[in-house]
Short mmCIF file of C-alpha atoms in Angstrom, two decimals:
data_model
loop_
_atom_site.label_atom_id
_atom_site.label_comp_id
_atom_site.label_asym_id
_atom_site.label_seq_id
_atom_site.Cartn_x
_atom_site.Cartn_y
_atom_site.Cartn_z
CA MET A 1 80.49 80.60 93.44
CA MET A 2 78.38 83.56 93.06
CA ARG A 3 81.09 85.47 91.33
CA ARG A 4 81.78 84.59 87.59
CA THR A 5 84.64 85.90 85.74
CA ALA A 6 84.66 86.83 82.20
CA SER A 7 87.30 87.71 79.20
CA VAL A 8 86.54 89.89 77.06
CA VAL A 9 89.58 90.96 75.23
CA GLY A 10 89.32 91.48 71.38
CA CYS A 11 85.42 91.19 72.30
CA LEU A 12 85.06 94.66 72.89
CA THR A 13 84.89 97.20 70.06
CA LEU A 14 81.55 98.85 69.91
CA LEU A 15 79.26 99.29 72.38
CA ALA A 16 76.79 96.89 70.54
CA THR A 17 79.02 94.32 71.09
CA LEU A 18 80.13 95.38 74.69
CA ALA A 19 76.25 94.76 75.78
CA GLY A 20 76.46 91.46 74.01
CA CYS A 21 79.76 89.97 76.15
CA ARG A 22 77.43 90.35 78.95
CA PRO A 23 76.45 87.41 81.14
CA ARG A 24 72.86 87.11 80.97
CA GLU A 25 72.64 87.40 85.05
CA GLN A 26 73.56 90.70 85.47
CA PRO A 27 75.86 90.66 89.08
CA VAL A 28 75.09 93.87 91.20
CA VAL A 29 78.93 95.15 90.90
CA THR A 30 80.50 94.54 87.80
CA ILE A 31 84.78 95.32 88.04
CA ALA A 32 86.94 96.05 85.14
CA THR A 33 90.60 95.51 85.20
CA THR A 34 93.58 94.23 83.38
CA PRO A 35 95.36 91.40 82.02
CA GLU A 36 98.68 92.66 84.62
CA LEU A 37 96.35 92.64 87.68
CA ALA A 38 94.11 89.67 86.45
CA GLY A 39 97.19 87.10 85.82
CA MET A 40 97.94 88.58 90.32
CA GLY A 41 94.41 87.70 91.01
CA VAL A 42 94.33 90.56 93.06
CA ALA A 43 90.94 91.69 91.62
CA SER A 44 89.54 88.29 91.90
CA MET A 45 90.57 87.85 95.48
CA LEU A 46 88.84 91.60 96.55
CA ALA A 47 85.86 90.68 94.73
CA ASP A 48 85.04 87.01 96.24
CA THR A 49 86.59 88.47 99.98
CA PHE A 50 83.55 91.39 99.31
CA THR A 51 81.00 89.10 98.34
CA ALA A 52 81.60 86.28 100.76
CA GLU A 53 81.25 88.79 103.87
CA THR A 54 78.75 90.95 102.13
CA LYS A 55 76.76 88.84 99.54
CA VAL A 56 76.61 90.83 97.08
CA ARG A 57 77.26 89.45 93.48
CA THR A 58 80.41 91.01 91.45
CA ASN A 59 81.88 89.95 87.95
CA VAL A 60 85.14 90.82 87.23
CA LEU A 61 86.06 91.63 83.36
CA VAL A 62 89.41 91.34 82.34
CA THR A 63 90.32 93.51 79.43
CA ASP A 64 92.93 95.88 77.93
CA ALA A 65 93.14 99.29 79.91
CA ARG A 66 92.64 101.34 76.80
CA LEU A 67 89.12 99.63 76.04
CA ILE A 68 88.30 100.13 79.95
CA PRO A 69 86.82 103.35 79.18
CA ASP A 70 84.56 102.78 76.35
CA LEU A 71 83.05 99.40 79.18
CA VAL A 72 82.84 102.64 81.74
CA ARG A 73 80.95 104.75 79.29
CA GLY A 74 78.86 102.56 78.19
CA GLY A 75 77.80 101.41 81.96
CA VAL A 76 79.08 97.83 81.67
CA ALA A 77 81.74 98.17 84.66
CA ASP A 78 81.00 99.78 87.98
CA VAL A 79 84.34 99.69 89.71
CA VAL A 80 87.83 99.68 88.02
CA ILE A 81 90.94 98.54 89.87
CA THR A 82 93.71 99.04 88.01
CA THR A 83 98.11 100.03 88.03
CA SER A 84 97.76 102.45 85.55
CA PRO A 85 98.16 106.17 86.20
CA GLY A 86 96.74 106.99 82.72
CA LEU A 87 93.99 105.11 82.55
CA ASN A 88 92.85 106.70 85.66
CA ARG A 89 93.76 110.27 84.06
CA ARG A 90 91.84 109.84 81.40
CA LEU A 91 88.77 108.40 83.25
CA GLN A 92 88.88 111.56 85.22
CA ASP A 93 89.25 113.78 82.21
CA ALA A 94 85.93 111.74 80.80
CA LYS A 95 84.48 112.88 83.96
CA LEU A 96 83.51 109.05 84.51
CA ILE A 97 85.06 108.90 88.42
CA ARG A 98 83.07 109.34 91.36
CA LEU A 99 85.52 108.08 93.92
CA VAL A 100 89.49 106.90 93.47
CA GLN A 101 91.83 105.74 95.91
CA THR A 102 94.91 104.14 95.80
CA ILE A 103 94.78 101.07 98.07
CA ALA A 104 98.29 99.35 97.93
CA SER A 105 101.56 99.38 96.26
CA ASP A 106 103.86 96.82 94.23
CA ASP A 107 106.86 96.68 92.26
CA TYR A 108 108.34 97.15 89.07
CA LEU A 109 111.62 95.63 88.65
CA LEU A 110 114.55 96.20 85.98
CA VAL A 111 115.90 93.66 85.82
CA GLY A 112 118.76 92.43 83.25
CA PRO A 113 121.92 89.88 82.53
CA LYS A 114 123.80 88.75 85.83
CA ARG A 115 126.67 90.36 84.66
CA ASP A 116 125.03 93.65 84.55
CA PRO A 117 127.12 95.11 81.42
CA ALA A 118 125.20 98.17 81.30
CA ARG A 119 126.19 98.84 85.42
CA THR A 120 122.72 99.34 85.85
CA LYS A 121 122.79 98.36 89.67
CA ASP A 122 125.27 100.73 90.67
CA ALA A 123 122.76 103.52 89.28
CA LYS A 124 121.12 105.65 92.42
CA THR A 125 117.81 105.59 90.49
CA ALA A 126 115.59 104.72 87.80
CA ALA A 127 115.96 107.13 84.94
CA GLU A 128 119.83 106.50 85.74
CA ALA A 129 119.68 103.14 85.03
CA PHE A 130 117.91 103.46 81.34
CA ARG A 131 120.34 105.63 80.54
CA ARG A 132 123.18 103.89 81.15
CA ILE A 133 121.52 100.94 79.06
CA ALA A 134 121.45 103.50 76.54
CA ARG A 135 124.60 105.02 76.60
CA LYS A 136 126.85 101.39 76.94
CA ASP A 137 124.22 100.30 73.98
CA ARG A 138 122.70 97.80 75.85
CA ALA A 139 119.95 95.23 74.51
CA PHE A 140 116.17 96.42 75.52
CA CYS A 141 113.58 94.12 75.58
CA ALA A 142 110.56 96.21 75.11
CA PRO A 143 106.90 94.87 76.31
CA VAL A 144 105.05 96.42 73.36
CA ASP A 145 101.99 94.37 74.36
CA LEU A 146 101.17 95.36 78.18
CA PRO A 147 100.16 98.90 77.58
CA GLU A 148 100.92 99.63 81.41
CA PHE A 149 104.66 98.20 81.52
CA ARG A 150 105.09 100.30 77.97
CA GLU A 151 103.26 103.30 79.96
CA ARG A 152 105.78 103.26 82.55
CA GLU A 153 108.66 102.62 80.27
CA ALA A 154 108.04 105.60 78.50
CA GLN A 155 108.03 107.69 81.56
CA LEU A 156 111.59 105.94 82.30
CA TRP A 157 113.02 107.25 78.96
CA ASN A 158 111.09 110.33 79.33
CA ALA A 159 113.64 110.85 82.49
CA SER A 160 116.57 110.03 81.40
CA PRO A 161 116.29 111.89 79.00
CA ALA A 162 117.62 108.93 76.34
CA GLU A 163 116.63 106.06 74.39
CA PRO A 164 118.67 102.83 72.55
CA SER A 165 118.36 104.41 68.97
CA ASP A 166 119.88 101.10 67.28
CA ASP A 167 116.92 98.69 66.55
CA ARG A 168 119.21 95.79 66.87
CA ARG A 169 119.18 97.01 70.28
CA TYR A 170 115.92 98.07 71.36
CA ARG A 171 113.50 95.47 70.61
CA SER A 172 109.85 95.07 70.26
CA CYS A 173 109.28 91.97 72.39
CA HIS A 174 105.56 90.51 72.06
CA GLY A 175 103.22 88.67 74.10
CA THR A 176 102.30 88.30 77.67
CA ALA A 177 104.77 89.27 80.52
CA ILE A 178 106.58 86.01 81.50
CA GLU A 179 106.83 85.90 77.54
CA VAL A 180 108.42 89.13 77.16
CA LEU A 181 110.94 87.32 80.14
CA ARG A 182 111.99 84.71 78.65
CA GLU A 183 112.25 86.63 75.14
CA ALA A 184 114.57 89.16 76.81
CA SER A 185 116.56 86.48 78.77
CA ARG A 186 117.01 84.81 74.74
CA ARG A 187 118.69 87.89 74.04
CA GLY A 188 120.43 88.49 77.29
CA ALA A 189 118.64 91.60 77.04
CA TYR A 190 117.01 94.22 80.15
CA THR A 191 113.71 95.09 80.47
CA LEU A 192 110.98 96.01 82.64
CA THR A 193 108.75 93.57 84.49
CA ASP A 194 107.02 93.44 87.93
CA ARG A 195 107.99 91.67 90.96
CA ALA A 196 105.10 89.03 90.33
CA THR A 197 105.74 88.04 86.95
CA PHE A 198 109.11 88.12 87.51
CA GLU A 199 108.90 85.57 90.92
CA ASN A 200 106.62 83.48 88.46
CA ALA A 201 109.45 83.03 85.73
CA ARG A 202 112.49 83.10 88.01
CA ALA A 203 112.88 79.01 87.27
CA GLU A 204 112.73 79.57 83.77
CA ILE A 205 115.40 82.77 82.99
CA ASP A 206 118.39 83.52 83.08
CA LEU A 207 118.05 87.09 84.72
CA VAL A 208 118.17 88.44 88.18
CA PRO A 209 116.90 92.50 89.60
CA LEU A 210 119.14 94.50 89.04
CA LEU A 211 117.02 98.26 90.43
CA GLN A 212 113.75 98.36 92.20
CA ARG A 213 112.41 100.19 95.08
CA THR A 214 113.02 103.47 93.52
CA PRO A 215 110.75 106.42 92.87
CA LEU A 216 109.92 105.71 89.70
CA LEU A 217 109.34 101.83 89.94
CA ARG A 218 106.85 102.37 93.02
CA ASN A 219 103.50 100.68 91.53
CA GLY A 220 99.90 101.38 93.10
CA VAL A 221 97.53 99.18 92.70
CA ILE A 222 94.35 102.24 92.23
CA VAL A 223 90.32 101.28 93.30
CA LEU A 224 88.19 103.63 91.38
CA LEU A 225 84.67 104.09 91.48
CA ALA A 226 83.07 104.53 87.90
CA GLY A 227 80.55 105.29 85.67
CA LYS A 228 77.46 107.69 85.18
CA ARG A 229 74.81 105.22 86.76
CA GLU A 230 74.17 105.02 90.57
CA SER A 231 75.11 101.62 91.82
CA ARG A 232 74.94 101.90 96.10
CA ASP A 233 76.40 98.49 95.85
CA ALA A 234 79.51 99.30 93.70
CA GLN A 235 79.88 102.89 95.96
CA TRP A 236 79.46 100.03 99.21
CA PHE A 237 82.43 97.68 97.07
CA VAL A 238 84.90 100.37 97.00
CA GLU A 239 84.02 102.01 100.09
CA TRP A 240 84.94 98.31 101.43
CA VAL A 241 88.12 97.80 99.49
CA MET A 242 89.24 101.53 101.28
CA SER A 243 87.96 100.34 104.78
CA TYR A 244 90.03 98.26 107.56
CA ARG A 245 88.65 94.90 106.14
CA GLY A 246 89.54 95.72 102.47
CA ARG A 247 93.42 96.33 103.88
CA GLU A 248 93.25 93.68 105.94
CA ALA A 249 92.47 90.97 102.86
CA VAL A 250 95.46 93.03 100.70
CA GLU A 251 97.79 92.04 104.07
CA ARG A 252 96.54 88.21 104.34
CA PHE A 253 96.81 88.06 100.15
CA ARG A 254 99.43 86.08 98.57
CA PHE A 255 100.75 85.56 95.18
CA ASP A 256 102.46 82.15 94.74
CA GLY A 257 103.09 81.58 98.33
CA ASP A 258 104.57 85.12 99.17
CA ARG A 259 102.97 88.70 99.55
CA ARG A 260 102.73 90.92 96.65
CA LEU A 261 101.14 93.46 98.08
CA PHE A 262 101.79 96.31 100.41
CA ILE A 263 100.11 98.79 102.30
CA GLY A 264 101.17 102.06 101.55
CA GLU A 265 104.60 102.85 100.34
CA ARG A 266 107.50 101.23 101.21
#
């Protein structure tokens, strides 16, 4: 296997540290992605497929979205794969992007107890569903350690506009996406998750999907050619992902045996 995967969570605080976390043998294309997408495996799948077809070596770095601009600015990362529009904007504002493309879509889900005391299942939009949760004073589990989920949650509350005011009802739930689902299940609370994580945790939680596939719950997978240094191989990777070969790889991709990503909007 020519590609190596390195986790850099918690390791990258200063630029000197960033440089120290590089593997000795530098790959040709270094791809930064977030734990949410790394857990699904899409970044590794694209890197492995590209390497198999082109023989160009790749390396996937998994880190918090908040650290990725420093990776790019420091010349550690050539390409970014994310589902965060906020990260996209931060990189654009810093003039660190040379090419950007949304290559696929996934879903966020509003999940909660089967009896659905806030009647969110009857809501026509995600914003209305969140407004119902607040007005009915129902428990909500906020995924505070997951920046991409947290960003989308904030967009939904702002669109409501409403927010639970009782700290007993609006809980800060820590940990991974699966740990947040477990906590929400224990509390009989609503929460925001993604389809792949929910399917992975379905057998161990007592929650059901209540709202999905509305505009604010659509989730684009974005590929960005980033950084100030020229890298022909990095540009080749992004163009390959945008080509029919990349689209075919996405269409064939399965997570736990089921399709999770789709080309274009559904």
